[in-house]
């Protein structure tokens, strides 16, 4: 598969199978993805990895803390919560990606953008090896318990969690907006 075919073929995987994900593979893919992002300083990113059933279970508790601790959450039937928790706990590995804030907004944004680029490369390199993932930034998981639980530092910014797993069937891709519709020709200012 060449690069453009790989980019077109990759899909977000929301349903993975139970095959374990090797930690060594995750490290190798992260290393390669970071190499593909020349603008990424070594100090600009960090990963927190959860790859055991026990750590996944605790992570999921943190992710869903905002729901379970809220008044509204208390009304959610226990069974439904259990289903939600099980869905995440059964995922073999979770890669939480953090970027460095830097001393000013521009540095923080540059680091964040470079880390996003690295994560996309990581997704593509994973796909090449049959490893699927979904990039999760849901607002509900971004709560105080979660940030405290994963040990995020004050000078770090949450970029996303990649939930990783092998899969049996890739979903169909969604329609993309043609680039021409995102195209403005600027012929100079009239002011
Ligand atoms: C920055 C970023 C954040 C995302 N956050 C979420 C998310 O919170 N929940 C989710 O279901 N998918 C999330 N996704 C996955 C997108 O929904 C997914 O990429 C999109 O549906 C296109 O599907 P594809 O990756 O198969 O092409 C995120 C993707 C990116 C790039």
PDB file of C-alpha atoms and ligand atoms in Angstrom:
ATOM      1  CA  UNK A   1       0.000   0.000   0.000  1.00  0.00           C
ATOM      2  CA  UNK A   2       1.510   3.358  -0.942  1.00  0.00           C
ATOM      3  CA  UNK A   3       1.137   6.462   1.213  1.00  0.00           C
ATOM      4  CA  UNK A   4      -1.918   7.959  -0.474  1.00  0.00           C
ATOM      5  CA  UNK A   5      -3.686   4.573  -0.415  1.00  0.00           C
ATOM      6  CA  UNK A   6      -2.839   4.253   3.273  1.00  0.00           C
ATOM      7  CA  UNK A   7      -4.216   7.716   4.030  1.00  0.00           C
ATOM      8  CA  UNK A   8      -7.426   6.952   2.140  1.00  0.00           C
ATOM      9  CA  UNK A   9      -7.849   3.468   3.627  1.00  0.00           C
ATOM     10  CA  UNK A  10      -7.323   4.317   7.326  1.00  0.00           C
ATOM     11  CA  UNK A  11     -10.517   4.409   9.364  1.00  0.00           C
ATOM     12  CA  UNK A  12     -11.244   5.193  12.976  1.00  0.00           C
ATOM     13  CA  UNK A  13     -11.903   1.906  14.745  1.00  0.00           C
ATOM     14  CA  UNK A  14     -14.627   2.004  17.371  1.00  0.00           C
ATOM     15  CA  UNK A  15     -15.026  -1.746  17.764  1.00  0.00           C
ATOM     16  CA  UNK A  16     -11.923  -3.801  18.322  1.00  0.00           C
ATOM     17  CA  UNK A  17     -11.416  -7.472  19.127  1.00  0.00           C
ATOM     18  CA  UNK A  18      -9.792  -8.968  22.225  1.00  0.00           C
ATOM     19  CA  UNK A  19      -6.326  -9.569  20.747  1.00  0.00           C
ATOM     20  CA  UNK A  20      -3.727  -8.039  23.050  1.00  0.00           C
ATOM     21  CA  UNK A  21      -1.738  -5.038  21.862  1.00  0.00           C
ATOM     22  CA  UNK A  22       2.001  -5.323  22.428  1.00  0.00           C
ATOM     23  CA  UNK A  23       3.476  -2.393  24.364  1.00  0.00           C
ATOM     24  CA  UNK A  24       6.704  -2.699  22.328  1.00  0.00           C
ATOM     25  CA  UNK A  25       4.752  -2.123  19.114  1.00  0.00           C
ATOM     26  CA  UNK A  26       3.119   1.000  20.563  1.00  0.00           C
ATOM     27  CA  UNK A  27       6.531   2.393  21.558  1.00  0.00           C
ATOM     28  CA  UNK A  28       7.985   1.584  18.132  1.00  0.00           C
ATOM     29  CA  UNK A  29       5.105   3.299  16.344  1.00  0.00           C
ATOM     30  CA  UNK A  30       5.321   6.355  18.607  1.00  0.00           C
ATOM     31  CA  UNK A  31       9.047   6.614  17.977  1.00  0.00           C
ATOM     32  CA  UNK A  32       8.533   6.399  14.208  1.00  0.00           C
ATOM     33  CA  UNK A  33       5.626   8.845  14.283  1.00  0.00           C
ATOM     34  CA  UNK A  34       7.694  11.367  16.245  1.00  0.00           C
ATOM     35  CA  UNK A  35      10.500  11.037  13.692  1.00  0.00           C
ATOM     36  CA  UNK A  36       8.049  11.905  10.925  1.00  0.00           C
ATOM     37  CA  UNK A  37       7.246  15.214  12.656  1.00  0.00           C
ATOM     38  CA  UNK A  38      10.394  17.325  12.380  1.00  0.00           C
ATOM     39  CA  UNK A  39       8.737  20.313  14.102  1.00  0.00           C
ATOM     40  CA  UNK A  40       8.178  18.227  17.218  1.00  0.00           C
ATOM     41  CA  UNK A  41      10.683  18.957  19.983  1.00  0.00           C
ATOM     42  CA  UNK A  42      11.533  16.095  22.327  1.00  0.00           C
ATOM     43  CA  UNK A  43      10.166  18.125  25.235  1.00  0.00           C
ATOM     44  CA  UNK A  44       6.924  19.003  23.463  1.00  0.00           C
ATOM     45  CA  UNK A  45       5.029  15.807  24.205  1.00  0.00           C
ATOM     46  CA  UNK A  46       4.523  12.950  26.605  1.00  0.00           C
ATOM     47  CA  UNK A  47       2.398   9.831  26.649  1.00  0.00           C
ATOM     48  CA  UNK A  48       0.623   8.085  29.522  1.00  0.00           C
ATOM     49  CA  UNK A  49      -0.046   4.456  28.655  1.00  0.00           C
ATOM     50  CA  UNK A  50      -2.671   2.114  30.093  1.00  0.00           C
ATOM     51  CA  UNK A  51      -2.290  -1.412  28.741  1.00  0.00           C
ATOM     52  CA  UNK A  52      -3.535  -3.803  31.426  1.00  0.00           C
ATOM     53  CA  UNK A  53      -7.140  -4.693  32.351  1.00  0.00           C
ATOM     54  CA  UNK A  54      -6.600  -3.194  35.820  1.00  0.00           C
ATOM     55  CA  UNK A  55      -5.225   0.129  34.554  1.00  0.00           C
ATOM     56  CA  UNK A  56      -7.921   0.307  31.857  1.00  0.00           C
ATOM     57  CA  UNK A  57     -10.602  -0.216  34.479  1.00  0.00           C
ATOM     58  CA  UNK A  58      -9.270   2.586  36.637  1.00  0.00           C
ATOM     59  CA  UNK A  59      -8.815   4.863  33.649  1.00  0.00           C
ATOM     60  CA  UNK A  60     -12.412   4.315  32.602  1.00  0.00           C
ATOM     61  CA  UNK A  61     -13.589   5.184  36.117  1.00  0.00           C
ATOM     62  CA  UNK A  62     -11.740   8.486  35.815  1.00  0.00           C
ATOM     63  CA  UNK A  63     -13.044   9.075  32.289  1.00  0.00           C
ATOM     64  CA  UNK A  64     -16.617   8.599  33.410  1.00  0.00           C
ATOM     65  CA  UNK A  65     -16.239  10.320  36.802  1.00  0.00           C
ATOM     66  CA  UNK A  66     -18.107  13.417  35.643  1.00  0.00           C
ATOM     67  CA  UNK A  67     -21.098  11.284  34.724  1.00  0.00           C
ATOM     68  CA  UNK A  68     -21.077   9.019  37.747  1.00  0.00           C
ATOM     69  CA  UNK A  69     -20.552  11.845  40.257  1.00  0.00           C
ATOM     70  CA  UNK A  70     -23.118  14.253  38.801  1.00  0.00           C
ATOM     71  CA  UNK A  71     -26.731  14.493  39.980  1.00  0.00           C
ATOM     72  CA  UNK A  72     -27.867  13.595  36.484  1.00  0.00           C
ATOM     73  CA  UNK A  73     -25.430  10.677  36.392  1.00  0.00           C
ATOM     74  CA  UNK A  74     -26.967   9.238  39.538  1.00  0.00           C
ATOM     75  CA  UNK A  75     -30.180   8.838  37.544  1.00  0.00           C
ATOM     76  CA  UNK A  76     -28.484   6.759  34.863  1.00  0.00           C
ATOM     77  CA  UNK A  77     -29.329   3.097  35.419  1.00  0.00           C
ATOM     78  CA  UNK A  78     -26.394   1.105  36.815  1.00  0.00           C
ATOM     79  CA  UNK A  79     -26.686  -1.391  33.973  1.00  0.00           C
ATOM     80  CA  UNK A  80     -26.219   1.308  31.349  1.00  0.00           C
ATOM     81  CA  UNK A  81     -23.151   2.626  33.158  1.00  0.00           C
ATOM     82  CA  UNK A  82     -21.771  -0.901  33.369  1.00  0.00           C
ATOM     83  CA  UNK A  83     -22.215  -1.308  29.605  1.00  0.00           C
ATOM     84  CA  UNK A  84     -20.391   1.992  28.989  1.00  0.00           C
ATOM     85  CA  UNK A  85     -17.579   1.006  31.337  1.00  0.00           C
ATOM     86  CA  UNK A  86     -17.246  -2.469  29.862  1.00  0.00           C
ATOM     87  CA  UNK A  87     -17.055  -1.010  26.348  1.00  0.00           C
ATOM     88  CA  UNK A  88     -13.944   0.949  27.300  1.00  0.00           C
ATOM     89  CA  UNK A  89     -12.437  -1.597  29.683  1.00  0.00           C
ATOM     90  CA  UNK A  90     -12.446  -4.238  26.950  1.00  0.00           C
ATOM     91  CA  UNK A  91     -10.249  -2.049  24.736  1.00  0.00           C
ATOM     92  CA  UNK A  92      -6.732  -3.536  25.036  1.00  0.00           C
ATOM     93  CA  UNK A  93      -4.700  -0.320  25.248  1.00  0.00           C
ATOM     94  CA  UNK A  94      -5.064   3.414  25.740  1.00  0.00           C
ATOM     95  CA  UNK A  95      -2.508   6.046  24.789  1.00  0.00           C
ATOM     96  CA  UNK A  96      -3.090   9.401  26.453  1.00  0.00           C
ATOM     97  CA  UNK A  97      -1.188  12.117  24.626  1.00  0.00           C
ATOM     98  CA  UNK A  98      -0.122  15.381  26.278  1.00  0.00           C
ATOM     99  CA  UNK A  99       1.635  18.381  24.782  1.00  0.00           C
ATOM    100  CA  UNK A 100       3.836  20.922  26.575  1.00  0.00           C
ATOM    101  CA  UNK A 101       2.224  24.319  27.146  1.00  0.00           C
ATOM    102  CA  UNK A 102       5.445  26.273  26.670  1.00  0.00           C
ATOM    103  CA  UNK A 103       6.012  29.779  27.962  1.00  0.00           C
ATOM    104  CA  UNK A 104       3.499  31.508  25.689  1.00  0.00           C
ATOM    105  CA  UNK A 105       0.367  30.835  23.675  1.00  0.00           C
ATOM    106  CA  UNK A 106       2.170  30.512  20.342  1.00  0.00           C
ATOM    107  CA  UNK A 107       4.588  27.881  21.659  1.00  0.00           C
ATOM    108  CA  UNK A 108       1.707  26.017  23.243  1.00  0.00           C
ATOM    109  CA  UNK A 109      -0.273  26.050  19.979  1.00  0.00           C
ATOM    110  CA  UNK A 110       2.748  25.008  17.931  1.00  0.00           C
ATOM    111  CA  UNK A 111       3.469  22.117  20.268  1.00  0.00           C
ATOM    112  CA  UNK A 112      -0.189  21.098  20.223  1.00  0.00           C
ATOM    113  CA  UNK A 113      -0.333  21.203  16.423  1.00  0.00           C
ATOM    114  CA  UNK A 114       2.911  19.233  16.035  1.00  0.00           C
ATOM    115  CA  UNK A 115       1.649  16.609  18.492  1.00  0.00           C
ATOM    116  CA  UNK A 116      -1.613  16.321  16.514  1.00  0.00           C
ATOM    117  CA  UNK A 117       0.478  15.721  13.371  1.00  0.00           C
ATOM    118  CA  UNK A 118       2.441  13.049  15.184  1.00  0.00           C
ATOM    119  CA  UNK A 119      -0.766  11.370  16.351  1.00  0.00           C
ATOM    120  CA  UNK A 120      -2.098  11.205  12.797  1.00  0.00           C
ATOM    121  CA  UNK A 121       1.175   9.592  11.666  1.00  0.00           C
ATOM    122  CA  UNK A 122       0.871   7.174  14.589  1.00  0.00           C
ATOM    123  CA  UNK A 123      -2.639   6.264  13.426  1.00  0.00           C
ATOM    124  CA  UNK A 124      -1.391   5.649   9.884  1.00  0.00           C
ATOM    125  CA  UNK A 125       1.628   3.609  10.980  1.00  0.00           C
ATOM    126  CA  UNK A 126      -0.651   1.588  13.253  1.00  0.00           C
ATOM    127  CA  UNK A 127      -3.071   0.956  10.386  1.00  0.00           C
ATOM    128  CA  UNK A 128      -0.203  -0.398   8.288  1.00  0.00           C
ATOM    129  CA  UNK A 129       0.334  -3.010  11.019  1.00  0.00           C
ATOM    130  CA  UNK A 130      -3.359  -3.865  11.333  1.00  0.00           C
ATOM    131  CA  UNK A 131      -3.752  -1.873  14.534  1.00  0.00           C
ATOM    132  CA  UNK A 132      -6.878   0.248  14.754  1.00  0.00           C
ATOM    133  CA  UNK A 133      -7.636   3.193  16.990  1.00  0.00           C
ATOM    134  CA  UNK A 134     -10.034   5.988  17.765  1.00  0.00           C
ATOM    135  CA  UNK A 135      -8.901   9.471  18.781  1.00  0.00           C
ATOM    136  CA  UNK A 136     -11.047  10.482  21.737  1.00  0.00           C
ATOM    137  CA  UNK A 137     -11.468  14.096  22.873  1.00  0.00           C
ATOM    138  CA  UNK A 138     -15.021  13.888  24.262  1.00  0.00           C
ATOM    139  CA  UNK A 139     -15.675  16.775  26.658  1.00  0.00           C
ATOM    140  CA  UNK A 140     -17.215  14.432  29.220  1.00  0.00           C
ATOM    141  CA  UNK A 141     -13.896  12.630  29.790  1.00  0.00           C
ATOM    142  CA  UNK A 142     -12.011  15.892  30.232  1.00  0.00           C
ATOM    143  CA  UNK A 143     -12.871  16.299  33.894  1.00  0.00           C
ATOM    144  CA  UNK A 144     -10.821  17.057  37.009  1.00  0.00           C
ATOM    145  CA  UNK A 145     -10.740  13.457  38.268  1.00  0.00           C
ATOM    146  CA  UNK A 146      -9.449  12.280  34.920  1.00  0.00           C
ATOM    147  CA  UNK A 147      -6.706  14.906  34.675  1.00  0.00           C
ATOM    148  CA  UNK A 148      -5.683  14.328  38.285  1.00  0.00           C
ATOM    149  CA  UNK A 149      -5.836  10.560  37.870  1.00  0.00           C
ATOM    150  CA  UNK A 150      -3.526  10.472  34.853  1.00  0.00           C
ATOM    151  CA  UNK A 151      -1.119  12.889  36.525  1.00  0.00           C
ATOM    152  CA  UNK A 152      -1.281  15.707  33.983  1.00  0.00           C
ATOM    153  CA  UNK A 153       1.062  18.539  34.982  1.00  0.00           C
ATOM    154  CA  UNK A 154       0.183  22.226  35.037  1.00  0.00           C
ATOM    155  CA  UNK A 155       2.445  22.878  32.062  1.00  0.00           C
ATOM    156  CA  UNK A 156       0.769  20.180  29.955  1.00  0.00           C
ATOM    157  CA  UNK A 157      -2.229  20.202  27.646  1.00  0.00           C
ATOM    158  CA  UNK A 158      -4.443  17.202  26.918  1.00  0.00           C
ATOM    159  CA  UNK A 159      -4.414  16.362  23.190  1.00  0.00           C
ATOM    160  CA  UNK A 160      -6.466  13.180  23.206  1.00  0.00           C
ATOM    161  CA  UNK A 161      -6.652   9.533  24.082  1.00  0.00           C
ATOM    162  CA  UNK A 162      -6.078   6.981  21.377  1.00  0.00           C
ATOM    163  CA  UNK A 163      -7.984   3.807  22.241  1.00  0.00           C
ATOM    164  CA  UNK A 164      -6.087   0.987  20.529  1.00  0.00           C
ATOM    165  CA  UNK A 165      -7.023  -2.477  19.370  1.00  0.00           C
ATOM    166  CA  UNK A 166      -6.949  -4.956  16.531  1.00  0.00           C
ATOM    167  CA  UNK A 167     -10.194  -5.281  14.601  1.00  0.00           C
ATOM    168  CA  UNK A 168     -12.122  -7.799  12.525  1.00  0.00           C
ATOM    169  CA  UNK A 169     -13.829  -5.433  10.118  1.00  0.00           C
ATOM    170  CA  UNK A 170     -13.054  -1.884   9.074  1.00  0.00           C
ATOM    171  CA  UNK A 171     -16.061   0.460   8.782  1.00  0.00           C
ATOM    172  CA  UNK A 172     -16.910   2.259   5.560  1.00  0.00           C
ATOM    173  CA  UNK A 173     -15.460   5.750   5.204  1.00  0.00           C
ATOM    174  CA  UNK A 174     -17.548   8.894   5.436  1.00  0.00           C
ATOM    175  CA  UNK A 175     -17.947  11.275   2.499  1.00  0.00           C
ATOM    176  CA  UNK A 176     -15.264  13.960   2.416  1.00  0.00           C
ATOM    177  CA  UNK A 177     -15.706  17.612   1.470  1.00  0.00           C
ATOM    178  CA  UNK A 178     -13.902  18.231  -1.833  1.00  0.00           C
ATOM    179  CA  UNK A 179     -10.880  20.519  -1.439  1.00  0.00           C
ATOM    180  CA  UNK A 180     -12.292  22.916  -4.073  1.00  0.00           C
ATOM    181  CA  UNK A 181     -15.038  23.832  -1.591  1.00  0.00           C
ATOM    182  CA  UNK A 182     -12.400  24.938   0.884  1.00  0.00           C
ATOM    183  CA  UNK A 183     -10.601  27.114  -1.634  1.00  0.00           C
ATOM    184  CA  UNK A 184     -10.485  30.926  -1.735  1.00  0.00           C
ATOM    185  CA  UNK A 185      -8.348  32.787  -4.217  1.00  0.00           C
ATOM    186  CA  UNK A 186      -7.084  36.009  -2.720  1.00  0.00           C
ATOM    187  CA  UNK A 187      -6.303  38.694  -5.293  1.00  0.00           C
ATOM    188  CA  UNK A 188      -5.143  41.354  -2.937  1.00  0.00           C
ATOM    189  CA  UNK A 189      -6.910  43.652  -0.535  1.00  0.00           C
ATOM    190  CA  UNK A 190      -9.371  46.267  -1.809  1.00  0.00           C
ATOM    191  CA  UNK A 191      -9.180  48.386   1.348  1.00  0.00           C
TER     192      UNK A 191
HETATM  193  C1  LIG B   1      -8.631  15.835  16.762  1.00  0.00           C
HETATM  194  C2  LIG B   1      -9.608  14.721  16.700  1.00  0.00           C
HETATM  195  C3  LIG B   1     -10.481  14.506  17.757  1.00  0.00           C
HETATM  196  C4  LIG B   1     -11.406  13.461  17.715  1.00  0.00           C
HETATM  197  N1  LIG B   1     -12.253  13.264  18.780  1.00  0.00           N
HETATM  198  C5  LIG B   1     -13.190  12.288  18.707  1.00  0.00           C
HETATM  199  C6  LIG B   1     -14.101  12.082  19.778  1.00  0.00           C
HETATM  200  O1  LIG B   1     -14.035  12.741  20.796  1.00  0.00           O
HETATM  201  N2  LIG B   1     -15.016  11.101  19.640  1.00  0.00           N
HETATM  202  C7  LIG B   1     -15.089  10.317  18.521  1.00  0.00           C
HETATM  203  O2  LIG B   1     -15.964   9.457  18.435  1.00  0.00           O
HETATM  204  N3  LIG B   1     -14.224  10.479  17.496  1.00  0.00           N
HETATM  205  C8  LIG B   1     -13.278  11.437  17.569  1.00  0.00           C
HETATM  206  N4  LIG B   1     -12.398  11.598  16.546  1.00  0.00           N
HETATM  207  C9  LIG B   1     -12.450  10.701  15.396  1.00  0.00           C
HETATM  208  C10 LIG B   1     -13.243  11.334  14.287  1.00  0.00           C
HETATM  209  O3  LIG B   1     -14.584  11.357  14.641  1.00  0.00           O
HETATM  210  C11 LIG B   1     -13.011  10.521  13.018  1.00  0.00           C
HETATM  211  O4  LIG B   1     -11.705  10.761  12.627  1.00  0.00           O
HETATM  212  C12 LIG B   1     -13.991  10.905  11.928  1.00  0.00           C
HETATM  213  O5  LIG B   1     -15.218  10.321  12.232  1.00  0.00           O
HETATM  214  C13 LIG B   1     -13.529  10.452  10.570  1.00  0.00           C
HETATM  215  O6  LIG B   1     -13.449   9.062  10.533  1.00  0.00           O
HETATM  216  P1  LIG B   1     -12.139   8.335  10.006  1.00  0.00           P
HETATM  217  O7  LIG B   1     -11.047   8.585  11.034  1.00  0.00           O
HETATM  218  O8  LIG B   1     -12.528   6.883   9.891  1.00  0.00           O
HETATM  219  O9  LIG B   1     -11.778   8.909   8.668  1.00  0.00           O
HETATM  220  C14 LIG B   1     -11.456  12.614  16.579  1.00  0.00           C
HETATM  221  C15 LIG B   1     -10.566  12.838  15.515  1.00  0.00           C
HETATM  222  C16 LIG B   1      -9.655  13.858  15.576  1.00  0.00           C
HETATM  223  C17 LIG B   1      -8.710  14.050  14.421  1.00  0.00           C
END
